[in-house]
Short mmCIF file of C-alpha atoms in Angstrom, two decimals:
data_model
loop_
_atom_site.label_atom_id
_atom_site.label_comp_id
_atom_site.label_asym_id
_atom_site.label_seq_id
_atom_site.Cartn_x
_atom_site.Cartn_y
_atom_site.Cartn_z
CA MET A 1 65.28 0.18 -48.70
CA THR A 2 62.01 -1.28 -49.98
CA TYR A 3 61.25 -4.96 -49.67
CA ARG A 4 60.41 -6.54 -53.04
CA PRO A 5 59.35 -10.20 -52.98
CA ASN A 6 60.90 -12.48 -55.55
CA ASP A 7 58.91 -14.43 -58.13
CA LEU A 8 58.79 -17.56 -55.97
CA THR A 9 57.22 -15.66 -53.13
CA LEU A 10 54.58 -14.19 -55.44
CA ASP A 11 53.74 -17.60 -56.87
CA VAL A 12 53.28 -19.07 -53.39
CA ALA A 13 51.04 -16.17 -52.36
CA LEU A 14 48.89 -16.51 -55.47
CA ASP A 15 48.55 -20.25 -54.91
CA ASN A 16 47.42 -19.66 -51.32
CA MET A 17 44.83 -17.10 -52.42
CA HIS A 18 43.54 -19.54 -55.03
CA GLU A 19 43.18 -22.24 -52.38
CA LEU A 20 41.24 -19.89 -50.12
CA ARG A 21 38.81 -19.01 -52.89
CA SER A 22 38.51 -22.52 -54.30
CA PRO A 23 35.56 -24.62 -53.07
CA THR A 24 37.80 -27.70 -53.37
CA SER A 25 40.36 -26.38 -50.94
CA SER A 26 41.16 -27.95 -47.59
CA THR A 27 38.42 -28.71 -45.08
CA CYS A 28 39.73 -26.23 -42.55
CA THR A 29 39.66 -23.32 -45.02
CA TYR A 30 36.20 -24.26 -46.25
CA ASP A 31 34.82 -24.46 -42.71
CA VAL A 32 36.04 -20.95 -41.97
CA MET A 33 34.23 -19.61 -44.99
CA SER A 34 31.11 -21.58 -44.07
CA VAL A 35 31.09 -20.23 -40.55
CA SER A 36 31.48 -16.73 -41.87
CA THR A 37 28.59 -17.29 -44.28
CA GLU A 38 26.38 -18.73 -41.53
CA GLU A 39 27.14 -15.78 -39.27
CA ASP A 40 26.17 -13.41 -42.05
CA MET A 41 22.92 -15.31 -42.55
CA HIS A 42 22.14 -15.21 -38.83
CA MET A 43 22.96 -11.53 -38.71
CA ALA A 44 20.69 -10.83 -41.66
CA GLN A 45 17.91 -12.88 -40.08
CA TRP A 46 18.35 -11.01 -36.79
CA ARG A 47 18.14 -7.66 -38.58
CA GLU A 48 14.93 -8.86 -40.22
CA ASP A 49 13.39 -10.09 -36.96
CA ALA A 50 14.59 -7.24 -34.73
CA PRO A 51 11.66 -4.87 -35.42
CA CYS A 52 9.19 -7.65 -34.70
CA LEU A 53 10.96 -8.56 -31.46
CA ARG A 54 10.98 -4.94 -30.38
CA ARG A 55 7.25 -4.67 -31.05
CA VAL A 56 6.60 -7.83 -29.02
CA GLY A 57 8.75 -6.49 -26.19
CA LYS A 58 6.90 -3.18 -26.13
CA ARG A 59 3.53 -4.93 -26.15
CA LEU A 60 4.61 -7.20 -23.32
CA GLN A 61 5.87 -4.20 -21.37
CA ARG A 62 2.58 -2.36 -21.90
CA ALA A 63 0.62 -5.46 -20.89
CA LEU A 64 2.60 -5.96 -17.69
CA GLY A 65 2.21 -2.27 -16.89
CA SER A 66 -1.55 -2.25 -17.34
CA ASN A 67 -3.74 -2.03 -14.26
CA ALA A 68 -5.76 -5.12 -15.18
CA VAL A 69 -2.73 -7.40 -15.56
CA GLN A 70 -1.16 -6.12 -12.36
CA ARG A 71 -4.44 -6.72 -10.54
CA VAL A 72 -4.59 -10.30 -11.80
CA LEU A 73 -0.97 -11.01 -10.91
CA SER A 74 -1.33 -9.46 -7.46
CA ALA A 75 -4.54 -11.38 -6.79
CA CYS A 76 -3.06 -14.68 -7.96
CA LEU A 77 -0.10 -14.15 -5.65
CA LEU A 78 -1.66 -12.51 -2.60
CA ALA A 79 -4.88 -14.50 -2.26
CA PRO A 80 -3.24 -17.96 -1.92
CA LEU A 81 -0.49 -16.62 0.33
CA VAL A 82 -2.93 -14.89 2.67
CA THR A 83 -5.21 -17.93 2.77
CA VAL A 84 -2.41 -20.37 3.60
CA PHE A 85 -0.96 -17.97 6.15
CA LEU A 86 -4.25 -17.44 7.98
CA TRP A 87 -5.07 -21.13 7.98
CA PHE A 88 -1.78 -22.45 9.35
CA SER A 89 -0.26 -19.56 11.29
CA PRO A 90 -0.68 -19.06 15.06
CA ALA A 91 -2.69 -16.17 16.43
CA PHE A 92 0.33 -14.00 17.18
CA ALA A 93 1.48 -14.27 13.53
CA THR A 94 -1.89 -13.00 12.31
CA ALA A 95 -1.68 -10.16 14.80
CA THR A 96 1.84 -9.38 13.58
CA ILE A 97 0.72 -9.05 9.96
CA CYS A 98 -2.20 -6.87 11.05
CA SER A 99 0.24 -4.63 12.90
CA PHE A 100 2.36 -4.31 9.75
CA VAL A 101 -0.77 -3.30 7.84
CA VAL A 102 -1.68 -0.69 10.46
CA SER A 103 1.80 0.85 10.29
CA ALA A 104 1.73 0.96 6.48
CA CYS A 105 -1.75 2.51 6.41
CA ALA A 106 -0.83 5.07 9.07
CA TYR A 107 2.22 6.03 7.01
CA GLU A 108 0.17 6.44 3.83
CA TYR A 109 -2.49 8.41 5.68
CA SER A 110 0.15 10.75 7.14
CA TRP A 111 1.25 11.77 3.66
CA MET A 112 -2.34 12.33 2.54
CA VAL A 113 -2.87 14.51 5.60
CA HIS A 114 0.33 16.36 4.78
CA ARG A 115 -1.00 17.19 1.33
CA ILE A 116 -4.41 18.22 2.65
CA GLN A 117 -2.80 20.49 5.23
CA PHE A 118 -0.64 22.14 2.61
CA ARG A 119 -3.56 22.75 0.27
CA PHE A 120 -5.79 24.09 3.04
CA LEU A 121 -3.19 26.30 4.67
CA ALA A 122 -2.08 27.60 1.29
CA LEU A 123 -5.57 29.05 0.85
CA THR A 124 -5.63 30.67 4.27
CA GLU A 125 -2.04 31.96 4.48
CA CYS A 126 -1.34 32.99 0.88
CA PRO A 127 -3.44 35.87 -0.44
CA SER A 128 -5.12 35.47 -3.79
CA ASN A 129 -2.57 37.62 -5.57
CA ALA A 130 0.22 35.43 -4.18
CA VAL A 131 -1.08 32.34 -5.93
CA PRO A 132 -0.42 32.12 -9.67
CA GLY A 133 -3.75 32.46 -11.42
CA GLY A 134 -5.45 33.61 -8.21
CA SER A 135 -6.95 30.18 -7.50
CA MET A 136 -6.13 26.66 -6.34
CA GLU A 137 -5.34 25.55 -9.90
CA TYR A 138 -1.66 26.15 -9.22
CA PHE A 139 -1.67 23.82 -6.24
CA ASN A 140 -3.77 21.21 -8.06
CA ASP A 141 -1.18 21.20 -10.83
CA PHE A 142 1.53 20.97 -8.22
CA PHE A 143 0.10 17.71 -6.90
CA SER A 144 -1.01 16.29 -10.24
CA LYS A 145 1.89 13.83 -10.47
CA ASN A 146 1.13 12.06 -7.18
CA GLY A 147 4.33 12.75 -5.36
CA ASP A 148 6.56 14.49 -7.90
CA THR A 149 7.92 17.81 -6.79
CA LYS A 150 7.70 20.92 -8.91
CA ASP A 151 9.99 23.86 -8.42
CA ILE A 152 8.50 27.32 -8.28
CA GLU A 153 9.92 29.58 -10.89
CA GLN A 154 11.95 32.51 -9.67
CA GLY A 155 9.66 35.03 -11.28
CA GLU A 156 6.70 33.68 -9.38
CA GLU A 157 8.65 33.49 -6.14
CA ALA A 158 9.47 37.18 -6.38
CA HIS A 159 5.76 38.10 -6.26
CA GLN A 160 4.86 35.74 -3.41
CA GLU A 161 4.79 36.72 0.22
CA GLU A 162 7.02 34.78 2.55
CA PRO A 163 4.96 31.66 3.41
CA ASP A 164 4.94 29.79 6.66
CA ASN A 165 7.99 27.58 7.17
CA GLU A 166 5.92 24.43 7.32
CA ILE A 167 4.15 25.25 4.06
CA ARG A 168 7.51 25.91 2.44
CA HIS A 169 8.81 22.57 3.68
CA ALA A 170 5.69 20.83 2.37
CA MET A 171 6.54 21.88 -1.17
CA ASN A 172 9.24 19.19 -1.34
CA LEU A 173 7.36 15.91 -1.05
CA GLN A 174 10.56 13.88 -1.25
CA ASP A 175 11.71 15.10 2.16
CA CYS A 176 10.75 13.20 5.29
CA VAL A 177 11.32 13.60 8.99
CA ILE A 178 14.93 12.35 8.91
CA THR A 179 16.02 14.32 5.83
CA PRO A 180 17.85 17.04 7.84
CA ILE A 181 19.73 14.39 9.83
CA ALA A 182 20.61 12.43 6.69
CA ASN A 183 21.86 15.55 4.92
CA ARG A 184 23.93 16.71 7.87
CA TYR A 185 25.54 13.49 9.08
CA PHE A 186 25.17 10.84 6.35
CA ALA A 187 25.63 12.71 3.06
CA GLY A 188 21.93 12.56 2.24
CA ALA A 189 21.62 8.75 2.54
CA GLN A 190 18.02 8.70 3.76
CA ARG A 191 17.45 4.94 3.65
CA PHE A 192 20.59 4.22 5.62
CA THR A 193 19.64 6.87 8.15
CA VAL A 194 16.13 5.45 8.54
CA VAL A 195 17.40 1.92 9.22
CA LEU A 196 20.08 3.19 11.58
CA LEU A 197 17.62 5.23 13.64
CA ALA A 198 14.82 2.66 13.50
CA ILE A 199 16.81 0.14 15.55
CA PRO A 200 17.14 2.19 18.78
CA VAL A 201 13.60 3.54 18.36
CA ALA A 202 12.21 0.00 18.08
CA VAL A 203 14.21 -1.23 21.08
CA ALA A 204 13.07 1.68 23.25
CA ILE A 205 9.40 1.30 22.32
CA SER A 206 9.56 -2.48 22.83
CA ALA A 207 11.06 -2.02 26.28
CA VAL A 208 8.23 0.32 27.30
CA PHE A 209 5.66 -2.06 25.83
CA GLN A 210 7.08 -5.03 27.74
CA ALA A 211 7.11 -3.03 30.97
CA LEU A 212 3.44 -2.13 30.56
CA LEU A 213 2.58 -5.77 29.87
CA LEU A 214 3.60 -6.54 33.45
CA LEU A 215 0.41 -4.76 34.52
CA MET A 216 -1.78 -7.17 32.56
CA PRO A 217 -3.93 -9.68 34.49
CA PRO A 218 -2.64 -13.24 35.05
CA SER A 219 -4.87 -14.61 32.28
CA PHE A 220 -2.59 -12.91 29.76
CA ARG A 221 0.24 -15.32 30.61
CA GLU A 222 -1.88 -18.21 29.38
CA SER A 223 -2.19 -16.88 25.84
CA ASP A 224 0.08 -17.64 22.89
CA PHE A 225 0.75 -13.95 22.54
CA TYR A 226 2.57 -13.93 25.87
CA THR A 227 5.00 -16.59 24.64
CA PHE A 228 5.95 -14.61 21.55
CA ARG A 229 5.57 -11.12 23.04
CA TRP A 230 9.22 -10.12 22.50
CA LEU A 231 9.26 -11.39 18.92
CA TYR A 232 6.03 -9.53 18.21
CA SER A 233 7.10 -6.25 19.76
CA LEU A 234 10.59 -6.11 18.25
CA THR A 235 9.51 -6.95 14.71
CA THR A 236 6.40 -4.80 14.64
CA ASP A 237 8.06 -1.86 16.38
CA PHE A 238 10.97 -1.97 13.95
CA VAL A 239 8.64 -1.97 10.94
CA CYS A 240 6.58 0.82 12.49
CA ALA A 241 9.74 2.84 13.14
CA LEU A 242 10.73 2.44 9.48
CA PHE A 243 7.38 3.80 8.37
CA ALA A 244 7.30 6.54 11.01
CA LEU A 245 10.73 7.84 10.02
CA HIS A 246 9.53 8.08 6.42
CA THR A 247 6.62 10.35 7.36
CA PRO A 248 6.76 14.04 6.38
CA ASN A 249 7.45 15.54 9.84
CA ARG A 250 7.93 14.79 13.54
CA ARG A 251 4.26 15.32 14.30
CA SER A 252 3.26 12.61 11.82
CA ALA A 253 5.97 10.26 13.09
CA PHE A 254 4.74 10.61 16.66
CA VAL A 255 1.12 9.96 15.68
CA VAL A 256 2.10 6.84 13.71
CA LEU A 257 3.99 5.47 16.72
CA VAL A 258 1.04 6.17 19.04
CA GLU A 259 -1.42 4.49 16.68
CA LYS A 260 0.70 1.37 16.46
CA ALA A 261 1.15 1.23 20.25
CA VAL A 262 -2.61 1.52 20.78
CA PHE A 263 -3.22 -1.22 18.25
CA SER A 264 -0.72 -3.49 20.02
CA PHE A 265 -2.53 -3.12 23.35
CA ILE A 266 -5.86 -3.76 21.63
CA THR A 267 -4.32 -6.91 20.16
CA VAL A 268 -3.29 -8.06 23.63
CA HIS A 269 -6.80 -7.32 24.86
CA SER A 270 -8.45 -9.27 22.04
CA GLY A 271 -6.23 -12.26 22.75
CA MET A 272 -7.62 -12.49 26.28
CA CYS A 273 -11.27 -11.92 25.33
CA PRO A 274 -13.70 -14.22 23.52
CA ILE A 275 -14.13 -13.75 19.80
CA ASN A 276 -15.62 -10.41 18.78
CA GLU A 277 -15.79 -9.08 22.35
CA LEU A 278 -14.55 -5.54 22.93
CA SER A 279 -14.80 -5.86 26.71
CA CYS A 280 -14.43 -8.97 28.87
CA GLY A 281 -13.95 -7.81 32.44
CA ASN A 282 -10.36 -6.59 32.12
CA ILE A 283 -9.13 -3.33 33.58
CA LEU A 284 -9.48 -1.53 30.26
CA SER A 285 -11.64 -2.29 27.24
CA ALA A 286 -10.63 -1.76 23.62
CA THR A 287 -12.67 1.45 23.60
CA ASP A 288 -10.82 2.73 26.66
CA ILE A 289 -7.46 2.01 25.02
CA CYS A 290 -8.50 3.95 21.91
CA ALA A 291 -9.68 6.85 24.05
CA ILE A 292 -6.33 6.99 25.88
CA GLY A 293 -4.47 7.04 22.58
CA MET A 294 -6.62 9.86 21.23
CA LEU A 295 -6.10 11.82 24.46
CA ILE A 296 -2.33 11.49 24.03
CA VAL A 297 -2.62 12.84 20.48
CA ILE A 298 -4.73 15.78 21.68
CA ILE A 299 -2.26 16.69 24.44
CA PHE A 300 0.63 16.41 21.99
CA HIS A 301 -0.98 18.79 19.49
CA ILE A 302 -1.96 21.35 22.12
CA SER A 303 1.57 21.35 23.53
CA LEU A 304 3.02 22.33 20.14
CA ARG A 305 3.55 26.05 19.62
CA LYS A 306 1.44 26.45 16.51
CA GLN A 307 -1.19 28.88 15.41
CA ALA A 308 -4.72 27.99 16.45
CA LEU A 309 -5.78 27.26 12.88
CA HIS A 310 -2.78 25.00 12.33
CA THR A 311 -3.44 23.09 15.53
CA PHE A 312 -7.12 22.64 14.74
CA VAL A 313 -6.51 21.31 11.22
CA TYR A 314 -3.71 18.99 12.30
CA LEU A 315 -5.64 17.70 15.30
CA PHE A 316 -8.87 17.13 13.39
CA LEU A 317 -7.20 15.17 10.59
CA ASP A 318 -5.09 13.08 12.95
CA LEU A 319 -8.08 12.18 15.14
CA LEU A 320 -10.06 11.32 12.02
CA GLY A 321 -7.27 8.99 10.95
CA PHE A 322 -7.12 7.50 14.43
CA ILE A 323 -10.80 6.58 14.33
CA TYR A 324 -10.62 5.52 10.70
CA LEU A 325 -7.65 3.17 11.05
CA ILE A 326 -7.44 2.04 14.67
CA GLY A 327 -11.19 2.04 15.28
CA THR A 328 -11.93 -0.25 12.34
CA MET A 329 -8.84 -2.44 12.73
CA SER A 330 -9.69 -3.01 16.39
CA VAL A 331 -12.92 -4.65 15.22
CA PHE A 332 -11.01 -6.71 12.67
CA ILE A 333 -8.43 -7.90 15.20
CA GLY A 334 -11.32 -8.78 17.53
CA PHE A 335 -11.85 -11.91 15.43
CA ILE A 336 -8.72 -13.49 16.91
CA ASP A 337 -9.44 -15.92 19.74
CA ASP A 338 -6.84 -18.43 20.95
CA SER A 339 -9.54 -20.73 22.31
CA ARG A 340 -11.40 -20.92 18.97
CA ARG A 341 -8.67 -20.85 16.36
CA GLY A 342 -10.55 -22.81 13.73
CA LEU A 343 -13.55 -20.49 13.91
CA TYR A 344 -11.71 -17.17 13.71
CA ARG A 345 -9.60 -18.42 10.81
CA LYS A 346 -12.73 -19.36 8.87
CA LEU A 347 -14.33 -16.00 9.61
CA LEU A 348 -11.30 -14.01 8.49
CA ILE A 349 -10.93 -16.01 5.28
CA THR A 350 -14.64 -15.66 4.49
CA LEU A 351 -14.56 -11.91 5.11
CA LEU A 352 -11.45 -11.40 2.98
CA TYR A 353 -12.78 -13.39 0.05
CA VAL A 354 -16.18 -11.68 0.11
CA VAL A 355 -14.55 -8.24 0.02
CA TRP A 356 -11.97 -9.18 -2.60
CA ALA A 357 -14.53 -10.91 -4.82
CA SER A 358 -16.94 -7.98 -4.67
CA ASP A 359 -14.17 -5.54 -5.54
CA THR A 360 -13.08 -7.74 -8.45
CA GLY A 361 -16.67 -8.11 -9.62
CA ALA A 362 -17.20 -4.37 -9.70
CA TYR A 363 -13.94 -3.89 -11.60
CA VAL A 364 -14.79 -6.59 -14.16
CA ALA A 365 -18.31 -5.20 -14.58
CA GLY A 366 -16.93 -1.76 -15.34
CA LYS A 367 -14.56 -3.15 -17.97
CA VAL A 368 -17.23 -5.31 -19.62
CA LEU A 369 -19.84 -2.54 -19.70
CA THR A 370 -17.31 -0.16 -21.18
CA ARG A 371 -16.32 -2.72 -23.81
CA VAL A 372 -19.94 -3.25 -24.93
CA GLY A 373 -20.49 0.49 -25.18
CA TYR A 374 -22.60 1.09 -22.08
CA THR A 375 -22.45 4.77 -21.12
CA LYS A 376 -25.42 5.46 -18.83
CA TYR A 377 -23.59 4.98 -15.55
CA HIS A 378 -25.23 6.22 -12.36
CA ALA A 379 -22.45 7.42 -10.07
CA ILE A 380 -23.05 7.18 -6.34
CA ALA A 381 -21.04 10.31 -5.55
CA PRO A 382 -19.60 11.81 -8.74
CA HIS A 383 -17.93 14.66 -6.86
CA VAL A 384 -15.91 12.07 -4.93
CA SER A 385 -15.35 9.26 -7.45
CA LYS A 386 -16.90 8.82 -10.87
CA ASN A 387 -15.88 5.15 -10.94
CA LYS A 388 -18.12 4.17 -8.02
CA ASP A 389 -21.56 3.64 -9.54
CA TYR A 390 -24.73 1.73 -8.77
CA GLU A 391 -24.16 -0.69 -11.65
CA GLY A 392 -20.81 -1.78 -10.26
CA THR A 393 -22.23 -1.98 -6.74
CA ALA A 394 -25.04 -4.28 -7.89
CA VAL A 395 -22.55 -6.63 -9.53
CA ALA A 396 -20.33 -6.44 -6.44
CA VAL A 397 -23.25 -7.51 -4.24
CA LEU A 398 -23.96 -10.50 -6.49
CA TRP A 399 -20.33 -11.56 -6.47
CA GLY A 400 -20.19 -11.15 -2.70
CA ILE A 401 -23.27 -13.31 -2.16
CA GLY A 402 -21.95 -15.98 -4.50
CA THR A 403 -18.58 -15.95 -2.79
CA ILE A 404 -19.95 -16.29 0.73
CA PHE A 405 -21.90 -19.39 -0.30
CA LEU A 406 -18.89 -20.88 -2.09
CA VAL A 407 -16.37 -20.19 0.66
CA SER A 408 -18.77 -21.28 3.41
CA GLU A 409 -19.28 -24.58 1.64
CA VAL A 410 -15.57 -25.17 1.11
CA ILE A 411 -14.31 -24.34 4.62
CA GLY A 412 -17.41 -25.49 6.49
CA VAL A 413 -19.05 -22.34 7.88
CA SER A 414 -22.70 -23.03 8.57
CA ALA A 415 -25.51 -20.46 8.57
CA ILE A 416 -28.98 -20.01 7.10
CA SER A 417 -28.91 -19.10 3.41
CA ILE A 418 -31.04 -15.97 3.65
CA GLU A 419 -28.96 -14.68 6.55
CA LYS A 420 -25.72 -15.27 4.67
CA SER A 421 -27.10 -13.42 1.66
CA VAL A 422 -28.24 -10.41 3.70
CA ILE A 423 -24.97 -10.18 5.61
CA ALA A 424 -22.88 -10.45 2.45
CA ALA A 425 -24.96 -7.77 0.73
CA LEU A 426 -24.69 -5.42 3.73
CA ALA A 427 -20.95 -6.01 4.03
CA VAL A 428 -20.42 -5.23 0.34
CA VAL A 429 -22.53 -2.06 0.44
CA VAL A 430 -20.84 -0.77 3.60
CA GLY A 431 -17.50 -1.72 2.09
CA ARG A 432 -18.28 0.44 -0.94
CA MET A 433 -18.94 3.31 1.47
CA GLY A 434 -15.48 2.72 2.91
CA ASP A 435 -14.08 2.86 -0.60
CA LEU A 436 -15.84 6.17 -1.17
CA PHE A 437 -14.59 7.54 2.14
CA GLU A 438 -10.99 6.85 1.20
CA SER A 439 -11.64 8.32 -2.25
CA LEU A 440 -12.86 11.49 -0.52
CA ILE A 441 -9.61 11.73 1.44
CA LYS A 442 -7.55 11.14 -1.71
CA ARG A 443 -9.59 13.71 -3.61
CA ALA A 444 -8.93 16.25 -0.85
CA ALA A 445 -5.23 15.40 -1.01
CA GLY A 446 -5.18 15.66 -4.81
CA ILE A 447 -3.85 12.15 -5.47
CA LYS A 448 -5.09 9.00 -7.20
CA HIS A 449 -3.58 6.32 -4.95
CA SER A 450 -2.65 6.31 -1.29
CA GLY A 451 0.72 4.75 -2.14
CA SER A 452 2.51 2.38 -4.49
CA LEU A 453 3.37 -0.65 -2.37
CA ILE A 454 1.00 -3.04 -4.22
CA PRO A 455 1.30 -3.07 -8.04
CA GLY A 456 -2.05 -2.59 -9.76
CA HIS A 457 -3.80 -1.53 -6.56
CA GLY A 458 -1.78 1.44 -5.33
CA GLY A 459 -1.13 1.51 -1.61
CA VAL A 460 -2.07 -0.79 1.24
CA LEU A 461 -4.92 1.51 2.23
CA ASP A 462 -6.29 1.30 -1.32
CA ARG A 463 -6.53 -2.46 -0.92
CA ILE A 464 -8.19 -2.60 2.50
CA ASP A 465 -10.42 0.50 2.44
CA ALA A 466 -13.52 -1.58 1.78
CA LEU A 467 -12.34 -4.29 4.19
CA LEU A 468 -12.14 -1.86 7.10
CA PHE A 469 -15.79 -0.84 6.78
CA ALA A 470 -17.08 -4.28 5.79
CA SER A 471 -15.59 -5.81 8.94
CA LEU A 472 -17.87 -3.58 11.04
CA VAL A 473 -20.97 -5.27 9.62
CA PHE A 474 -19.48 -8.70 9.13
CA SER A 475 -18.07 -9.08 12.62
CA ARG A 476 -21.07 -7.81 14.53
CA TYR A 477 -23.70 -9.84 12.71
CA TYR A 478 -22.18 -12.86 11.00
CA THR A 479 -20.21 -13.83 14.10
CA VAL A 480 -23.36 -13.72 16.22
CA LEU A 481 -25.17 -16.02 13.80
CA ILE A 482 -22.61 -18.82 13.85
CA THR A 483 -21.61 -18.56 17.51
#
């Protein structure tokens, strides 16, 4: 049975439709139509503006992703934070941050060494017909993405001889020392595994460190470092364990732990000695501590059952990193002196700003010269880095000299003008050599940056490569002048 409305029902429905369409209808009905009209207008306006908003968003994304903007943002954030921290923090806090930096740099260096070892051993262990193309182009392409792995096609694998197990493991750059443990016991959760294992490792290393501190002379108990020794060791050892467990293999993890331990004892030594003194009558000097650490690394490598060529390459690169990182950072940490806190803080701030300003000056000079169409650059070592040229170095020296005068005036560091100028110029030039040295290591490893911890700058080692070398000149000469 079909429902058929009567005439009265149709009349009422028609009247209601007329009221809805009539502009003189009730306020409520008119407001509904108005809201609907306004929504349509807003929707039309949004459709019109959407392409423009998308273009603005893409431009903003490109701007924030550019190296120049990231450099500016990082500098605006890091420079004030580091300055305030150095000026107000106690000596042990400065030593703690330096220890974090050492652990991060040792971790980044271990991965660069891992790449260099793979590239070198691939040449010696794989015959020319086993490498696609018969040259190193295959391996250069393999590392071209700075950390991305690239699977070897099955057709190529069929023609390759069985490589050494360590070379095969090196082909997956996402694996680290704890990857087998994470895959076997924790369903591949590497980060969870690292944190879980870092806790007992840090506690064990801290216990050994505290036991060895009992052998220190009585003067050590008068330093601020003695008061905060447990806080220092637990925090720095935990951070070091996190980095060590992210290294590519057990050998690298062990070397990172040894380097950090040596740096900690050098820090204790510097806290008992006057500013910039590597030896002050204690049982061991900073040089002796470094030598002991290097001897431990040598014994460790020789005890491993590796081929002679493997052992030589690994040992040479690890000892080079030991001298490069711990040797230079031991000079830097030598600034710290509990008895002259105001002086060492001023020296560290001056050194940091001179190095940072010179690096920024060289970067700005390169951008400006490129913008004005200058093309006759004179590279210092084009086979190492085409971006390090004499033009940028000259501007860096000028910025460094200007900065040392400005900072010295602001924080009250007194010295003769000509001496300040010479020291700043030498520090900048030697710092550029440190930059080139790290570029050489990165070129050998086939990467552009040592890491990605600092946006716009790459890794921690990318940021302090010039600082490590500049501190050698700055500490030995500028400190003598003002003390």
